[in-house]
Short mmCIF file of C-alpha atoms in Angstrom, two decimals:
data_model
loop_
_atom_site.label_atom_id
_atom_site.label_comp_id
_atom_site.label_asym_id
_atom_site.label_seq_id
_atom_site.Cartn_x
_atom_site.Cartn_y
_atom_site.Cartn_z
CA UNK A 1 3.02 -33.84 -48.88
CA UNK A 2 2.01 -33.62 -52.57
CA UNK A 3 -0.63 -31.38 -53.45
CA UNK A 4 -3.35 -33.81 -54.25
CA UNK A 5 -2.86 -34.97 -50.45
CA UNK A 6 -2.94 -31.60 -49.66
CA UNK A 7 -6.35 -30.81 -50.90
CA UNK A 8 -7.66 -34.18 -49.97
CA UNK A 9 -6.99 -33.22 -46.23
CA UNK A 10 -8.05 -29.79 -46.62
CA UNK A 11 -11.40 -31.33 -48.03
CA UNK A 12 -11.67 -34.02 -45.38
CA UNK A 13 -11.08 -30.90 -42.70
CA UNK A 14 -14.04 -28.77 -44.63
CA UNK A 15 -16.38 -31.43 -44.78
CA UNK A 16 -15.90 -32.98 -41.22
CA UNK A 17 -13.95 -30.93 -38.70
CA UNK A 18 -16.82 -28.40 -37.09
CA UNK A 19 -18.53 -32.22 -36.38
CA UNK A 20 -15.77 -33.63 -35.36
CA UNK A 21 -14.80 -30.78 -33.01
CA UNK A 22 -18.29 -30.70 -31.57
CA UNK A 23 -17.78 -34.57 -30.80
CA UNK A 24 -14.62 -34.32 -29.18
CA UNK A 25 -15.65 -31.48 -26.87
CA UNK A 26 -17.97 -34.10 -25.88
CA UNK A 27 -15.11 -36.23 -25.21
CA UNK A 28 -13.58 -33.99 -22.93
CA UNK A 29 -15.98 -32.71 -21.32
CA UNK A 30 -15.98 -29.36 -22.70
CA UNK A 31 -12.10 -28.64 -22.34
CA UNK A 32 -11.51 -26.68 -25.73
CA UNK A 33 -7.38 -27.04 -26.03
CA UNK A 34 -7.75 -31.38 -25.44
CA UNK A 35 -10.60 -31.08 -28.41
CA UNK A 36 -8.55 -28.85 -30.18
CA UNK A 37 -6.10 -31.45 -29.92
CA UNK A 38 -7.78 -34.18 -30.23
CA UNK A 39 -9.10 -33.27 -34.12
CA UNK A 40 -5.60 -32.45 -34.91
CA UNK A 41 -4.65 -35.98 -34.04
CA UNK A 42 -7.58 -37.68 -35.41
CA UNK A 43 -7.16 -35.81 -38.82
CA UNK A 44 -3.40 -36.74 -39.13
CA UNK A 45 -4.32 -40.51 -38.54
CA UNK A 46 -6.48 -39.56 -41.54
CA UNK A 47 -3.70 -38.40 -43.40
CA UNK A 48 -1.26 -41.63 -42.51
CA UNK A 49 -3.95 -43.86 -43.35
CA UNK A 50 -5.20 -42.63 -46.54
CA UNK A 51 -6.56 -46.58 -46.67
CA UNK A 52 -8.66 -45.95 -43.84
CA UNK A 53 -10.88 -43.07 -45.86
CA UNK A 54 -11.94 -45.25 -48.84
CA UNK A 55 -15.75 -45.19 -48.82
CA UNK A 56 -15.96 -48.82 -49.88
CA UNK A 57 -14.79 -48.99 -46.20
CA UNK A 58 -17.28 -47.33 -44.90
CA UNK A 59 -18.21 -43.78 -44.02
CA UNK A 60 -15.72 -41.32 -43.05
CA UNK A 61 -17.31 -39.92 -40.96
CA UNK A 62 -17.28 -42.74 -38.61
CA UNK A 63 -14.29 -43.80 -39.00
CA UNK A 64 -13.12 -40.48 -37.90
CA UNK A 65 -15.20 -40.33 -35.04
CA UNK A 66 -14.52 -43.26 -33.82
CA UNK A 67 -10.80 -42.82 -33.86
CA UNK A 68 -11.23 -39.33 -31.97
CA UNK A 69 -13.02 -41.26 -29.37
CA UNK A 70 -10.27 -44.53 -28.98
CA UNK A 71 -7.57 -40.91 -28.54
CA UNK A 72 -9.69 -39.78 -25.72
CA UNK A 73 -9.82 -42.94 -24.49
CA UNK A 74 -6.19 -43.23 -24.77
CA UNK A 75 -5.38 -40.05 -22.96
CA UNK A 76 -7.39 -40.68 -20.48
CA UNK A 77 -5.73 -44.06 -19.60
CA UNK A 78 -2.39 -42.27 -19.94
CA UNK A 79 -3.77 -39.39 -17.30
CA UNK A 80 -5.48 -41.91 -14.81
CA UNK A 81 -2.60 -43.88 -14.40
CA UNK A 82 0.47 -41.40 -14.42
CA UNK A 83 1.50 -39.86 -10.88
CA UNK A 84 1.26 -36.18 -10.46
CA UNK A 85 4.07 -34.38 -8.88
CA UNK A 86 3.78 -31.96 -6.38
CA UNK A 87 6.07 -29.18 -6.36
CA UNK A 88 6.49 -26.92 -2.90
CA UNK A 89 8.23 -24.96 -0.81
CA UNK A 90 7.10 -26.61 2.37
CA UNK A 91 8.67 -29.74 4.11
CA UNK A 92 6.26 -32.61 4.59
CA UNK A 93 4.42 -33.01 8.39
CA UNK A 94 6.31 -35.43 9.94
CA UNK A 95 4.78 -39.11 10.57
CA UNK A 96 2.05 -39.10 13.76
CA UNK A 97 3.53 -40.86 16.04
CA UNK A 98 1.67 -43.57 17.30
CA UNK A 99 0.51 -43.59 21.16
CA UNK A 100 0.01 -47.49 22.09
CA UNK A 101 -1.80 -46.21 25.42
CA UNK A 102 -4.25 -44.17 22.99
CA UNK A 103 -4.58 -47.39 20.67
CA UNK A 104 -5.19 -49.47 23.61
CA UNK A 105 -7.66 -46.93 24.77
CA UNK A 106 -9.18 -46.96 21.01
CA UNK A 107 -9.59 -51.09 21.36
CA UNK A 108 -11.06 -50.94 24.07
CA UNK A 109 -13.81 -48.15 23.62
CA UNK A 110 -14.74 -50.49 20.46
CA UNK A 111 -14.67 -53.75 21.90
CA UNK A 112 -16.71 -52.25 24.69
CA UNK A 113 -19.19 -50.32 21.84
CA UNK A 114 -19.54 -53.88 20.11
CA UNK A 115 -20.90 -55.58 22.99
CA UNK A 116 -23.28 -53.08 23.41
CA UNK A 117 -25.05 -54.20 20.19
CA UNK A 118 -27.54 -57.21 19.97
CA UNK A 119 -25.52 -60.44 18.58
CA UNK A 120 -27.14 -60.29 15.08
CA UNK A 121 -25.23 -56.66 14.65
CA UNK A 122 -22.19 -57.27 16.83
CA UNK A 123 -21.77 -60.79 14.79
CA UNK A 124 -22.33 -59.03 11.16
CA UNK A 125 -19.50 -56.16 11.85
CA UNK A 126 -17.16 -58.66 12.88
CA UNK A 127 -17.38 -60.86 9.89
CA UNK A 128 -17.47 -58.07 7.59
CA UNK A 129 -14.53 -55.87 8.92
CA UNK A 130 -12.66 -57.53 11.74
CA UNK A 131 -12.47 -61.08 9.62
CA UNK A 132 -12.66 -59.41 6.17
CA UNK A 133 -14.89 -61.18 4.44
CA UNK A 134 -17.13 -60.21 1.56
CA UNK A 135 -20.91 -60.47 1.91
CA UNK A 136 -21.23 -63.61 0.08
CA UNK A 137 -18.67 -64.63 2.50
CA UNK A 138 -19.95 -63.80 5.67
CA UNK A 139 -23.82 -64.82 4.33
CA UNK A 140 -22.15 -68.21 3.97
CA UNK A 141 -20.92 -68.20 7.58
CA UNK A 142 -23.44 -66.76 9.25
CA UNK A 143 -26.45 -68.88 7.58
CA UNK A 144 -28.15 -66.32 5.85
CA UNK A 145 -28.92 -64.70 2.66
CA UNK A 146 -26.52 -61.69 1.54
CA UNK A 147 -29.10 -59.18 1.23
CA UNK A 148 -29.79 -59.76 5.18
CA UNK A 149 -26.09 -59.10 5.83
CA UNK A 150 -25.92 -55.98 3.71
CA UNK A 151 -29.05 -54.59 6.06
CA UNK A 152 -27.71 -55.75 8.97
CA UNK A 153 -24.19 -54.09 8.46
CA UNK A 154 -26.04 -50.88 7.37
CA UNK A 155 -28.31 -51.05 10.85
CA UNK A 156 -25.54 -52.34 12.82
CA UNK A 157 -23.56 -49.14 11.91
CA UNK A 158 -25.88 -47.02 12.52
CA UNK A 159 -26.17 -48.42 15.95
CA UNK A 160 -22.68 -48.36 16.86
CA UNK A 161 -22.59 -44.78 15.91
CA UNK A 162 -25.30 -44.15 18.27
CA UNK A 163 -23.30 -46.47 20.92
CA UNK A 164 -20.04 -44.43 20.42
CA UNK A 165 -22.33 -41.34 20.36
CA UNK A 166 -23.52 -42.47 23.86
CA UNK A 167 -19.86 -43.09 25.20
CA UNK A 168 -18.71 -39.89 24.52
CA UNK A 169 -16.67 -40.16 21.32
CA UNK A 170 -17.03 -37.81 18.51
CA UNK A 171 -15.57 -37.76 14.80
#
């Protein structure tokens, strides 16, 4: 690095880095190390792309900001999609083993629930979770509009809670 780089850096850093530190905390929601960080990286962009810093360009200032923000960015994406290990000393539960007379018990306490509910609710639930469909879906098949389905699945729930409720099952 020659000197007159040196100094241009060191001047860029005077004039810009307390902002630039502030914005980044922003960025990272107040973690100081990431920030830290972060203006490190932002400033040595600055420094590889000299170009970048002409004022003809535009301001600085911005520029600079608005690379610290595409690194956050950046790191984030990197965080949000990379797997986190877990490290112990404990073995992992073994898998539940499934009881088909429970299941079967299960089915049953929820087909009998369902046809405790008037048709409009009992219909709504089963075209919404037992079909799949979306609510523009099941508006289509049922004939009305998708606001009605979206109450009716919210009432219908509520109901079969109170259903269950009255059978005896908790959770």
């Amino acid at each position: 690095m020659s000197d007159h780089d040196a100094q241009l850096l060191r001047a860029l850093h005077d004039e810009h880095a307390e902002a630039l530190y502030a914005h980044a905390l922003r960025l990272v929601n107040g973690d100081r190390q990431r920030a830290e960080d972060l203006v490190q990286e932002t400033l040595l962009r600055a420094w590889r792309h000299p170009e970048s810093l002409d004022p003809k360009r535009g301001s600085v200032r911005s520029w600079l900001f608005t690379t610290a923000r595409n690194l956050a960015i950046d790191a984030w994406r990197r965080r949000s999609t990379r797997v986190g290990e877990v490290f112990t000393d404990d073995l992992p539960e073994p898998p539940e083993v499934i009881d088909e007379a429970e299941r079967a018990v299960e089915a049953w306490t929820v087909a009998e629930a369902l046809n405790r509910l008037s048709p409009t609710h009992r219909e709504v639930l089963v075209e919404c979770f037992y079909q799949g469909r979306s609510v523009a879906e099941a508006a289509s098949r049922l004939g009305v509009p998708p606001g009605t389905v979206k109450s009716r699945t919210h009432y219908a729930l509520r109901s079969l809670r109170l259903v269950l409720a009255e059978m005896g099952v908790t959770g």
